[in-house]
Coordinates of C-alpha atoms and ligand atoms in Angstrom, one line a residue:
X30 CA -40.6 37.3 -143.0
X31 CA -43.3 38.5 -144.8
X32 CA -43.7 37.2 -148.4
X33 CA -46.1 39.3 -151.3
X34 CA -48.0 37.2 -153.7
X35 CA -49.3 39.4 -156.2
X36 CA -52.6 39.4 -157.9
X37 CA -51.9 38.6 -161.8
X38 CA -54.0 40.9 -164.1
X39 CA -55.9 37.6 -165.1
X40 CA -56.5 36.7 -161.2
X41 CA -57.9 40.1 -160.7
X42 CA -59.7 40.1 -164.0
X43 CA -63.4 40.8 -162.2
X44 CA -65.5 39.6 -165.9
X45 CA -63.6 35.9 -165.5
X46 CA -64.9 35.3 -162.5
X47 CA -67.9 33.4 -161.7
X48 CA -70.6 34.9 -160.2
X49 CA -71.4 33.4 -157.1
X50 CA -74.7 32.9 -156.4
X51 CA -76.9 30.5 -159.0
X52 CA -78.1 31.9 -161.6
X53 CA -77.8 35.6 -160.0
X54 CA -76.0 38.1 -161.1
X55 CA -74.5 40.4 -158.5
X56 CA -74.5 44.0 -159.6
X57 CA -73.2 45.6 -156.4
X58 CA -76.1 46.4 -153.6
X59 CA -78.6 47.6 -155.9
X60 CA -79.9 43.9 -156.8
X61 CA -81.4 42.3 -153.7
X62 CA -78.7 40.3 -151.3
X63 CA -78.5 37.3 -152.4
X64 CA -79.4 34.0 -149.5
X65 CA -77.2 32.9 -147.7
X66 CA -78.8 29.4 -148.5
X67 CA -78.7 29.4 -152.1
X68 CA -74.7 29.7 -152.0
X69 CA -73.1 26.9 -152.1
X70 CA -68.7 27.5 -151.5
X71 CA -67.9 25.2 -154.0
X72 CA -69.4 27.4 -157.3
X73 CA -67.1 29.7 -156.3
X74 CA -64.3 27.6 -157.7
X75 CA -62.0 29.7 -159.2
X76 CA -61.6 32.4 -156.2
X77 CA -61.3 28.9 -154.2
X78 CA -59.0 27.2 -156.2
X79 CA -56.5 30.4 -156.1
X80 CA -56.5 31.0 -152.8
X81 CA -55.8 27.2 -152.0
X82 CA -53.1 27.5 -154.7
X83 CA -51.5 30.3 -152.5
X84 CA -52.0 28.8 -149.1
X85 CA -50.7 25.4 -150.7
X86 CA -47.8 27.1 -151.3
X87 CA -46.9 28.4 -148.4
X88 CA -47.2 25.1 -146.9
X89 CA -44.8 23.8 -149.5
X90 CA -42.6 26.5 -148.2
X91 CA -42.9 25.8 -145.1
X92 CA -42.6 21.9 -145.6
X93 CA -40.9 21.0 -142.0
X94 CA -43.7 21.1 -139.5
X95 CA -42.8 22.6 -136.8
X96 CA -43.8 20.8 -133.3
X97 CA -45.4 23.5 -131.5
X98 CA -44.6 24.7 -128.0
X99 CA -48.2 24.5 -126.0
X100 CA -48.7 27.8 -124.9
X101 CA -49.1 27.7 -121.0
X102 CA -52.8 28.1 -120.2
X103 CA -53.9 31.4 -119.7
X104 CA -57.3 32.0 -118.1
X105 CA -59.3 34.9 -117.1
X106 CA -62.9 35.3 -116.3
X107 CA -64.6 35.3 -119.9
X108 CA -63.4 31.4 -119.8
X109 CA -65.4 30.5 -117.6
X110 CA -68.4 32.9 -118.3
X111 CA -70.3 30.8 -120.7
X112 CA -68.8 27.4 -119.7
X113 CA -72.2 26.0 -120.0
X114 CA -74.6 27.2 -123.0
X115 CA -78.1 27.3 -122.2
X116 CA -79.8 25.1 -124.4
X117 CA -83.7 25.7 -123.8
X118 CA -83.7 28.5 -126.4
X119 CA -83.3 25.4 -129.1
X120 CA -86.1 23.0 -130.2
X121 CA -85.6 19.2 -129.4
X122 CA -82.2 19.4 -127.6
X123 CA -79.8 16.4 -128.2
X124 CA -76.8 15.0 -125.8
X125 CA -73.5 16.6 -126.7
X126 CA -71.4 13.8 -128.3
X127 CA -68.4 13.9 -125.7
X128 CA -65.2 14.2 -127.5
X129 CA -62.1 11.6 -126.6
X130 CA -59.8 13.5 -125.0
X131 CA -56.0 13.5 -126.9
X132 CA -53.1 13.4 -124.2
X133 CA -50.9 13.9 -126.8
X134 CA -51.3 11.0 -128.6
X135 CA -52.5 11.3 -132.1
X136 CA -50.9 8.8 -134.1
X137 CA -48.3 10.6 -136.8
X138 CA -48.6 8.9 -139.9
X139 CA -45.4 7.2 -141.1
X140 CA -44.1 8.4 -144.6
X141 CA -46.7 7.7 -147.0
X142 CA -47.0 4.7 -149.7
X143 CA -45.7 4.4 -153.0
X144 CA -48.6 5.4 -154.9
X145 CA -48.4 8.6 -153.0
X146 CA -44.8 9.2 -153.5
X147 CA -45.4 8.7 -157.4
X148 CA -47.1 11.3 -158.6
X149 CA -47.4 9.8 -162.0
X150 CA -48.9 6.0 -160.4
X151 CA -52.9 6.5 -161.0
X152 CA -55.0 4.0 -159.3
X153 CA -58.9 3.0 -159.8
X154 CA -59.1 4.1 -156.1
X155 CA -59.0 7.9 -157.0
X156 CA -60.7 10.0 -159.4
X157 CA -58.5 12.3 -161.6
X158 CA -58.2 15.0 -159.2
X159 CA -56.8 12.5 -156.5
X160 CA -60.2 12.7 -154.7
X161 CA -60.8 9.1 -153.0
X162 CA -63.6 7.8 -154.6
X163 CA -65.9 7.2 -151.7
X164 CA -68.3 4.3 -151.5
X165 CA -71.1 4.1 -149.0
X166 CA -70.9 1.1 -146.8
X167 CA -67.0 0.5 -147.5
X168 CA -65.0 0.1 -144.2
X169 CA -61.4 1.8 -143.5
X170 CA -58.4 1.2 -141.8
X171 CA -58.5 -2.3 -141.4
X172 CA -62.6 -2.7 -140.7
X173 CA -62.3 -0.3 -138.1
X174 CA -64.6 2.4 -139.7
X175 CA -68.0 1.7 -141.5
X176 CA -68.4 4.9 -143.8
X177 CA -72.3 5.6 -143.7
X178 CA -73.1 9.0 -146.1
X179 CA -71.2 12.1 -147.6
X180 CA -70.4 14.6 -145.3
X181 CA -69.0 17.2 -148.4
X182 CA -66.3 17.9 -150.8
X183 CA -63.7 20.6 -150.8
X184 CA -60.5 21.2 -152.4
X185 CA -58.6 19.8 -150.2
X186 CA -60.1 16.3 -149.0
X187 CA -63.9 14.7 -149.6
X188 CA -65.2 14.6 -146.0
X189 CA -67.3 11.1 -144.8
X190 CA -69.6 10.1 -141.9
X191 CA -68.6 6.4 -140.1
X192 CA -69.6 4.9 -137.5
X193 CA -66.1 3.6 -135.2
X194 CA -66.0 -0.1 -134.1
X195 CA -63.6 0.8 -131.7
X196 CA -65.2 3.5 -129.7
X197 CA -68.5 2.7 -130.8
X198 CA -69.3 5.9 -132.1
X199 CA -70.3 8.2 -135.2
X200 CA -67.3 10.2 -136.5
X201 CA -66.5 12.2 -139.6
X202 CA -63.2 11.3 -141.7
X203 CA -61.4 14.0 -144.0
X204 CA -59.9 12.1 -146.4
X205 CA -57.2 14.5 -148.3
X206 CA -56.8 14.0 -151.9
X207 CA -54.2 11.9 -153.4
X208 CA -51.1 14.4 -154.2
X209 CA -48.2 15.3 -152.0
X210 CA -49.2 19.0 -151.6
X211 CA -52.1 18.0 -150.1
X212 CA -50.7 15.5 -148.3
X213 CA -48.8 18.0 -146.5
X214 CA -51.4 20.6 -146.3
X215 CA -53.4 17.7 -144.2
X216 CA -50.6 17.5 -142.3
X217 CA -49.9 20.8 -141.2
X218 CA -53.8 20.8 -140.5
X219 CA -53.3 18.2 -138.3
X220 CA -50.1 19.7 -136.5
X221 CA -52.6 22.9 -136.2
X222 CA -55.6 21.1 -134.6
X223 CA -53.7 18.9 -132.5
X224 CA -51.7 21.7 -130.7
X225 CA -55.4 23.7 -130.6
X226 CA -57.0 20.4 -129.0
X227 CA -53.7 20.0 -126.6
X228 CA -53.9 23.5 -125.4
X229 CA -57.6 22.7 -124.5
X230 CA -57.6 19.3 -122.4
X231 CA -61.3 20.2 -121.1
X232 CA -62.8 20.6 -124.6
X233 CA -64.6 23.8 -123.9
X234 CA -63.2 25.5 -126.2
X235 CA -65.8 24.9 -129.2
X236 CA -62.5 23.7 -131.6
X237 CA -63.0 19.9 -133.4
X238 CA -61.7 17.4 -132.3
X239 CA -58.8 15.5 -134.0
X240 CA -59.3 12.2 -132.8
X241 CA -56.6 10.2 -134.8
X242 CA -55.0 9.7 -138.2
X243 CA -54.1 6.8 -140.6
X244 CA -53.2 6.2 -143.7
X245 CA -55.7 4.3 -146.5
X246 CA -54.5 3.5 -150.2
X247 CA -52.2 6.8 -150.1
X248 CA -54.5 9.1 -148.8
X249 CA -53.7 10.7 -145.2
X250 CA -57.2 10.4 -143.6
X251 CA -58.0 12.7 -140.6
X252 CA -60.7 11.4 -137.8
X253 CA -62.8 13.5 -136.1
X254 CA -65.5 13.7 -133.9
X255 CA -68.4 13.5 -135.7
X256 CA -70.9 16.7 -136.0
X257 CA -74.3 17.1 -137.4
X258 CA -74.5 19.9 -139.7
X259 CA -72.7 23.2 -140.8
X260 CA -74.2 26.6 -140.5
X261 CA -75.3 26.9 -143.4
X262 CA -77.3 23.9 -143.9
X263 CA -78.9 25.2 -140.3
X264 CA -79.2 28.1 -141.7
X265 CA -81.2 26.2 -145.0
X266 CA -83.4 24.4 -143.2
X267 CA -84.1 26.5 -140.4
X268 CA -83.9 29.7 -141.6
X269 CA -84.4 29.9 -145.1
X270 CA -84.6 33.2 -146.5
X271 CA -85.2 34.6 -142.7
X272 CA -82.5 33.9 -140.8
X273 CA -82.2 32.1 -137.1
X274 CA -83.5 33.4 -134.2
X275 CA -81.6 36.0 -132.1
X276 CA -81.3 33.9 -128.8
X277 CA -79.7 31.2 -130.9
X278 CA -77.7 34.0 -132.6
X279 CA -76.4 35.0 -129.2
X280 CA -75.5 31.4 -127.9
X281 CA -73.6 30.6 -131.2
X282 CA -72.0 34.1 -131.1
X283 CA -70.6 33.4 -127.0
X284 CA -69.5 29.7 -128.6
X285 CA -67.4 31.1 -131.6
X286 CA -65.7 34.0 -129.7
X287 CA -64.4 31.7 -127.3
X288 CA -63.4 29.4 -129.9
X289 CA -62.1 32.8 -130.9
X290 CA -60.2 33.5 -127.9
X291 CA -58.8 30.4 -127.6
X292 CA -56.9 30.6 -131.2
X293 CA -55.6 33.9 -130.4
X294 CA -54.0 32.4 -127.2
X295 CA -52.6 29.8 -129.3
X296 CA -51.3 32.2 -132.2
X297 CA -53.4 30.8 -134.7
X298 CA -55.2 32.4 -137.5
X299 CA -58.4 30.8 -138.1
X300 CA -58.4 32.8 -141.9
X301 CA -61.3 31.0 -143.3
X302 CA -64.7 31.4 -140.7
X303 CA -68.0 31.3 -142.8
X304 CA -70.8 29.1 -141.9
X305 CA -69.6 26.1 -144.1
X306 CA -67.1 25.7 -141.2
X307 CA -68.7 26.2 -138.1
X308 CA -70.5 22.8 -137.2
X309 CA -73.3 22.3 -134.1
X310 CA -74.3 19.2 -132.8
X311 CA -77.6 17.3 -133.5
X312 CA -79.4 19.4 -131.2
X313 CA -78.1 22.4 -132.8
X314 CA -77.2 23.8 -128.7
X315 CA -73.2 23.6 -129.1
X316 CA -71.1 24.2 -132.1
X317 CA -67.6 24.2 -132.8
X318 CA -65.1 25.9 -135.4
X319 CA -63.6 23.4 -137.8
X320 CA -61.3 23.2 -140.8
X321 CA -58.2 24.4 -140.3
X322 CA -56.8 23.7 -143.5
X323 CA -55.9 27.2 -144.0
X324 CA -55.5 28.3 -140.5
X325 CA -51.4 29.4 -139.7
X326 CA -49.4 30.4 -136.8
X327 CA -50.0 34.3 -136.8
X328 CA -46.4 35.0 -137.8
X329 CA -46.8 33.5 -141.1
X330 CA -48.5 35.9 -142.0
X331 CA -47.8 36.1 -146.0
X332 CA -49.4 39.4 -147.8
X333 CA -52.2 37.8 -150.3
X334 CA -55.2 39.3 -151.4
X335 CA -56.6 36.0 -151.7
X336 CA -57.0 34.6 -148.2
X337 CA -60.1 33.3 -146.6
X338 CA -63.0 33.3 -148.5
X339 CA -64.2 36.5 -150.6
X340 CA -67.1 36.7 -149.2
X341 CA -65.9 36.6 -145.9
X342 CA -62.8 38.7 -146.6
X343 CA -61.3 41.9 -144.3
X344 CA -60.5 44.8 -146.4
X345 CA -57.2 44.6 -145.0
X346 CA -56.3 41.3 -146.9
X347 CA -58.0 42.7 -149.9
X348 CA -55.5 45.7 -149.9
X349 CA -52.6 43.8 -149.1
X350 CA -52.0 45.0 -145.4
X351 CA -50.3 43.5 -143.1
X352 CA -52.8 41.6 -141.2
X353 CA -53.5 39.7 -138.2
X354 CA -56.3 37.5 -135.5
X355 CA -58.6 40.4 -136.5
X356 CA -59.3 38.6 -140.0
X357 CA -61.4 36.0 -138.1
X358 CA -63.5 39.0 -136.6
X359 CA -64.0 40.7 -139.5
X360 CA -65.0 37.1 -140.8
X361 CA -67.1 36.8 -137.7
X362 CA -68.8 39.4 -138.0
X363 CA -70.0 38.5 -141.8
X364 CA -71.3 35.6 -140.3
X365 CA -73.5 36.4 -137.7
X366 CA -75.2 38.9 -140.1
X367 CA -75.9 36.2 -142.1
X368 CA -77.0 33.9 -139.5
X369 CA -79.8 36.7 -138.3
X370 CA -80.8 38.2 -141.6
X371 CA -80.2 35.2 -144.1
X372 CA -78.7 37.2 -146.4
X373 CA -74.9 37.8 -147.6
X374 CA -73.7 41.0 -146.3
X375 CA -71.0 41.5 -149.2
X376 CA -71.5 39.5 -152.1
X377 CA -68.8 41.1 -154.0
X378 CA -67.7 39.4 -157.2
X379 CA -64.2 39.5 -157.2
X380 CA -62.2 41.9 -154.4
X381 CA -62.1 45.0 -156.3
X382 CA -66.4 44.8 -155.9
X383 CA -66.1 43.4 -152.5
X384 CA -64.5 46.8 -151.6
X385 CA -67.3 48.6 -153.3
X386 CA -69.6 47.1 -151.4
X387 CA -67.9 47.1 -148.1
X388 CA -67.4 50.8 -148.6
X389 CA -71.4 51.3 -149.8
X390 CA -72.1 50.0 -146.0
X391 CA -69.2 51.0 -144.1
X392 CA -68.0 54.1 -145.6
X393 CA -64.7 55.2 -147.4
X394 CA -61.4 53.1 -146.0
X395 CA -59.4 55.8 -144.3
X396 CA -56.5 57.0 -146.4
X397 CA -53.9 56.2 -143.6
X398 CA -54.2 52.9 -144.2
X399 CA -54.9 52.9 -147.6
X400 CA -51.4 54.2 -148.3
X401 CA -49.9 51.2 -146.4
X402 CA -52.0 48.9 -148.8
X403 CA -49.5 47.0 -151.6
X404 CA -52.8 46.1 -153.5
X405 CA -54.0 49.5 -153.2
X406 CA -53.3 50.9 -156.7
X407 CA -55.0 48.6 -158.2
X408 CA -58.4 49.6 -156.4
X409 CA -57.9 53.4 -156.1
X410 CA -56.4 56.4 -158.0
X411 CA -53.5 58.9 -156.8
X412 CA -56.0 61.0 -155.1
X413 CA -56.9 57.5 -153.3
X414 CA -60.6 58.2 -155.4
X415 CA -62.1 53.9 -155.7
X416 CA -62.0 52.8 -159.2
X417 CA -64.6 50.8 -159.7
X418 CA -64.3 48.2 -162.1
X419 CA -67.1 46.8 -163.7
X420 CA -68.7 45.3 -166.8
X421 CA -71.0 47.9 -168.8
X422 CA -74.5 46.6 -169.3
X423 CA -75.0 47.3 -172.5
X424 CA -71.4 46.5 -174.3
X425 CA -69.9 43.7 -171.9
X426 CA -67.3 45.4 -172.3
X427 CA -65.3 46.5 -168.6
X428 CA -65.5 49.9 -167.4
X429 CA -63.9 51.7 -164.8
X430 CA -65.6 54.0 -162.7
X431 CA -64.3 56.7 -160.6
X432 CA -65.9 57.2 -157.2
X433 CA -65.4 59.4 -153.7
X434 CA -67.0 57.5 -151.2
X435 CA -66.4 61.1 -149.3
X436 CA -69.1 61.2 -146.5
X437 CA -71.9 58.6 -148.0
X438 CA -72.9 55.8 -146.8
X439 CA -75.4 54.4 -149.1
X440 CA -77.0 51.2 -146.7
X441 CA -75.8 51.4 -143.6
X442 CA -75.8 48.0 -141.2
X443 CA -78.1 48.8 -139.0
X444 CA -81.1 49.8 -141.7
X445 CA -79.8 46.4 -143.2
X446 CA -80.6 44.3 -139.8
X447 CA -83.4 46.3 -139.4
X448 CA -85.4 45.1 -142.2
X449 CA -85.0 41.8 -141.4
X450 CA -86.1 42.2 -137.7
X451 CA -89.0 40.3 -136.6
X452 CA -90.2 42.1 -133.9
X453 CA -87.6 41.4 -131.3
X454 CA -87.0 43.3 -128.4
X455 CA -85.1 47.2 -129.7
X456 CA -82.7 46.9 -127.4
X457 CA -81.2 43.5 -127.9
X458 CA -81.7 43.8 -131.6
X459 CA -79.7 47.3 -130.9
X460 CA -77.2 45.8 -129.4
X461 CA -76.7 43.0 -132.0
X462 CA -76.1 46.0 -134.2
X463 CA -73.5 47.6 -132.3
X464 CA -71.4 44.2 -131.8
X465 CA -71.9 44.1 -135.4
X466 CA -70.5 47.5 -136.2
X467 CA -67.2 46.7 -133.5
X468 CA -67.0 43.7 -135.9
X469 CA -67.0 45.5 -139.2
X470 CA -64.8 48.2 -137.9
X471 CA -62.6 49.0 -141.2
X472 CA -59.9 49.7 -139.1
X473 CA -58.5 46.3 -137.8
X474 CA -56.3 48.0 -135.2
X475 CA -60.0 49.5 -134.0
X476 CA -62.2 46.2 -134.4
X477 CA -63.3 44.4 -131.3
X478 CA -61.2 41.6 -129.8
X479 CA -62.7 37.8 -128.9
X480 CA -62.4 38.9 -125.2
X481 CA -63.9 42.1 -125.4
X482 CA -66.8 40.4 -127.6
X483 CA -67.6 38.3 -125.0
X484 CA -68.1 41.3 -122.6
X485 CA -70.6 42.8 -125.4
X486 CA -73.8 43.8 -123.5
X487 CA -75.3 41.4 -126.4
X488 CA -73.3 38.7 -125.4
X489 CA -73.8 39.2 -121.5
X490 CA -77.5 40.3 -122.4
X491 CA -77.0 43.0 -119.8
Ligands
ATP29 N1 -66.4 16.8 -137.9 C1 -67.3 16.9 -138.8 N2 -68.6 16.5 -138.5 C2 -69.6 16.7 -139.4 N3 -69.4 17.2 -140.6 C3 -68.2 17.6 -141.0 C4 -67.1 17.5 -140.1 N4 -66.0 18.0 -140.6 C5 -66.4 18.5 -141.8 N5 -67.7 18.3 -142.1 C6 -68.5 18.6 -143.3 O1 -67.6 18.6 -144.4 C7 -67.5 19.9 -145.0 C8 -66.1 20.1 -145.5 O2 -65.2 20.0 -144.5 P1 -63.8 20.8 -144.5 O3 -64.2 22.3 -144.7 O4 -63.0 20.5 -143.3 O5 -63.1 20.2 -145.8 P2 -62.2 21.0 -146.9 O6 -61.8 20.0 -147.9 O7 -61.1 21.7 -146.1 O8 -63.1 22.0 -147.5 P3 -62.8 23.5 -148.1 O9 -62.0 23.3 -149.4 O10 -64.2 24.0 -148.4 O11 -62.0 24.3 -147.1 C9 -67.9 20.9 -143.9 O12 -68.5 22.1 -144.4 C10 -69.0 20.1 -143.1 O13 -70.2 20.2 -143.7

């Protein structure tokens, strides 16, 4: 049953918004892209905080969590194509940290304590938006887990390194805030990652792992295997203001569209991929998709404009289509241009820019599905002409600008990669560029699937 959250004039209300990158204004592509390194997800709090208003509640909605079926396993030959990542391509390699396998027996939290179940009961414990307040050397769940540093903080949980007793090893905790909608938000990201990890006994899938659960002063903590860094911290320290090398590119892309794969076989949307949640291990040779918090099964598929992240946003969600695994691609293919050039490819600043942008590089939406948009009016005239809406320069005052789009494409992605290439071979950088555009197709019925990407001549490098 599809459900249709509409934007609310002040929602959409492009001057509210923040504008994203520090200290930089974003007026559309004419300003230079903004790094990728310089943003950091949690400026962007109002977008954030609306869309995990909407996907919190759906989950409130949808309070009974299912136990899912596990899919019977599928395979076909891209499984086993790139089973083992070659690693030589990345400085100072490091063991992969083996992950415990699951058998189906995560602990389920029993119901929750009282000062959960009153909303009203504060404690010392929490801060006042029910964040735990963490503190460095403090141990968990009965001494079993020795927290040793931050990990980060989103809007759903503060996230914590710690070393287990138990299996003697480093792990990362996700400790959800203190309020029953996020309680059950954690727990249908739990249900989610557990049936991912059961449907993937091996662990080759490049998912995190959901070792176990407890519960600690009311908030529902989440273990799992512990990582080293996000892609955008790689992405700051390795790449700064240049982007990653393209052999790394390559091995990262194989990784995530078999982590890609693997959540279409398993009905799940991913519906937030950026580089915040895509974690590689110490020796930066193996990485794996994480946070799930606003992943569903495919058939919950709600009409919002305000799903995954903006930045990272298909124009199908923008204009209220119905939508499905080809989100994650679009998202996907956001990502790796950002991994190679170090740059945001649209840094719109709010949807109605995003579009504008998208269309600058991609060219004009086609009108067929434009028609089927339910957001569509507020982006586009009658004659299906783009209003732009903007702030005027000089007055502050918003504007709307009428524009075609008919037949101009003012920077298209493969000048973009281009100016960032650093002398690479033509043909593989060529390639990149046309998994790119099969990414970025506006069309999602058009854009590439998981196992078609992994036969990409720039995946197979053939
Ligand atoms: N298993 C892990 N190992 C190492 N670091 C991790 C792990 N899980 C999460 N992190 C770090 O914590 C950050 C936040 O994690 P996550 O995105 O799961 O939390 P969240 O509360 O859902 O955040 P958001 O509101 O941004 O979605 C990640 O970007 C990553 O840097």
């Amino acid at each position: 049953m599809q459900r249709s959250l509409e934007p609310t004039p002040e929602l959409e209300d492009f001057a509210l918004e923040v504008s994203d990158i520090r200290g930089k204004r974003e007026e559309g592509v004419a300003q230079a892209e903004p790094s990728a390194a310089d943003y950091d997800p949690m400026f962007d709090r109002q977008d954030e905080a609306k869309r995990h208003e909407i996907q919190l509640e759906a989950v409130c909605q949808n309070a009974e969590l299912q136990q899912q079926q596990q899919p019977p396993e599928q395979e076909d030959e891209v499984d086993d194509m790139f089973a083992d990542v070659d690693d030589d391509m990345f400085a100072d390699p490091a063991p992969v940290p083996k992950a415990r396998p699951i058998n189906g027996a995560i602990p389920v939290l029993q119901k929750s304590t009282k000062a959960h179940d009153d909303a009203n009961l504060t404690s010392n414990w929490d801060d006042e938006e029910g964040y735990y307040r963490v503190i460095i050397g403090e141990m968990l769940d009965d001494g079993r887990y020795h927290i040793q540093a931050n990990l980060g903080k989103g809007m759903f949980s503060s996230v914590v390194k710690a070393f287990d007793s138990v299996e003697k090893r480093d792990v990362a905790i996700k400790i959800i805030r203190n309020n029953e909608i996020m309680y059950k938000a954690g727990m249908k990201e739990m249900g989610i990652v557990k049936k991912l990890n059961l449907s993937d006994p091996d662990d080759k899938k490049h998912l995190i792992r959901l070792l176990r659960s407890f519960e600690f002063r009311g908030h529902l903590c989440l273990v799992f295997e512990g990582l080293s860094k996000n892609l955008r911290e790689v992405l700051k320290r390795f790449g700064r203001d240049a982007g990653i090398n393209i052999t790394a590119i390559r091995a990262y892309a194989q990784q995530i569209f078999l982590a890609l794969l693997h959540l279409r076989r398993t009905n799940v949307l991913h519906a937030d991929l950026k580089p915040d949640n895509i974690l590689v291990n110490e020796g930066r040779n193996m990485l794996k998709v994480c946070d799930l918090g606003s992943a569903s099964d495919v058939s919950e598929n709600a009409i919002t404009p305000y799903l995954a992240s903006r930045f990272y946003r298909a124009p199908e969600l923008i204009l209220g289509l119905q939508y499905d695994f080809a989100v994650d691609m679009w998202s996907i293919g956001c990502t790796l241009f950002e991994l190679y050039t170090g740059r945001i490819l649209f840094p719109g600043s709010n949807n109605n820019q995003m579009l504008k942008i998208i269309m600058q590089s991609r060219g004009k939406i086609p009108h067929k599905l434009l028609r089927k948009g339910l957001f569509t009016p507020s982006h586009f005239d009658e004659q299906l002409n783009f209003l732009s809406r903007e702030t005027d320069t000089l007055t502050g005052k918003p504007v709307v600008k009428g524009m075609s789009f008919s037949g101009r494409i003012e920077r298209d992605l493969k000048s973009r990669v281009l100016e960032y290439a650093r002398g690479e071979d033509k043909g593989v950088v060529g390639a990149f560029v046309d998994l790119l555009d099969k990414c970025l197709n506006l069309n999602p019925e058009k854009r590439i699937t998981p196992a078609e990407a992994l036969r990409h001549p720039f995946i197979r490098g053939s």
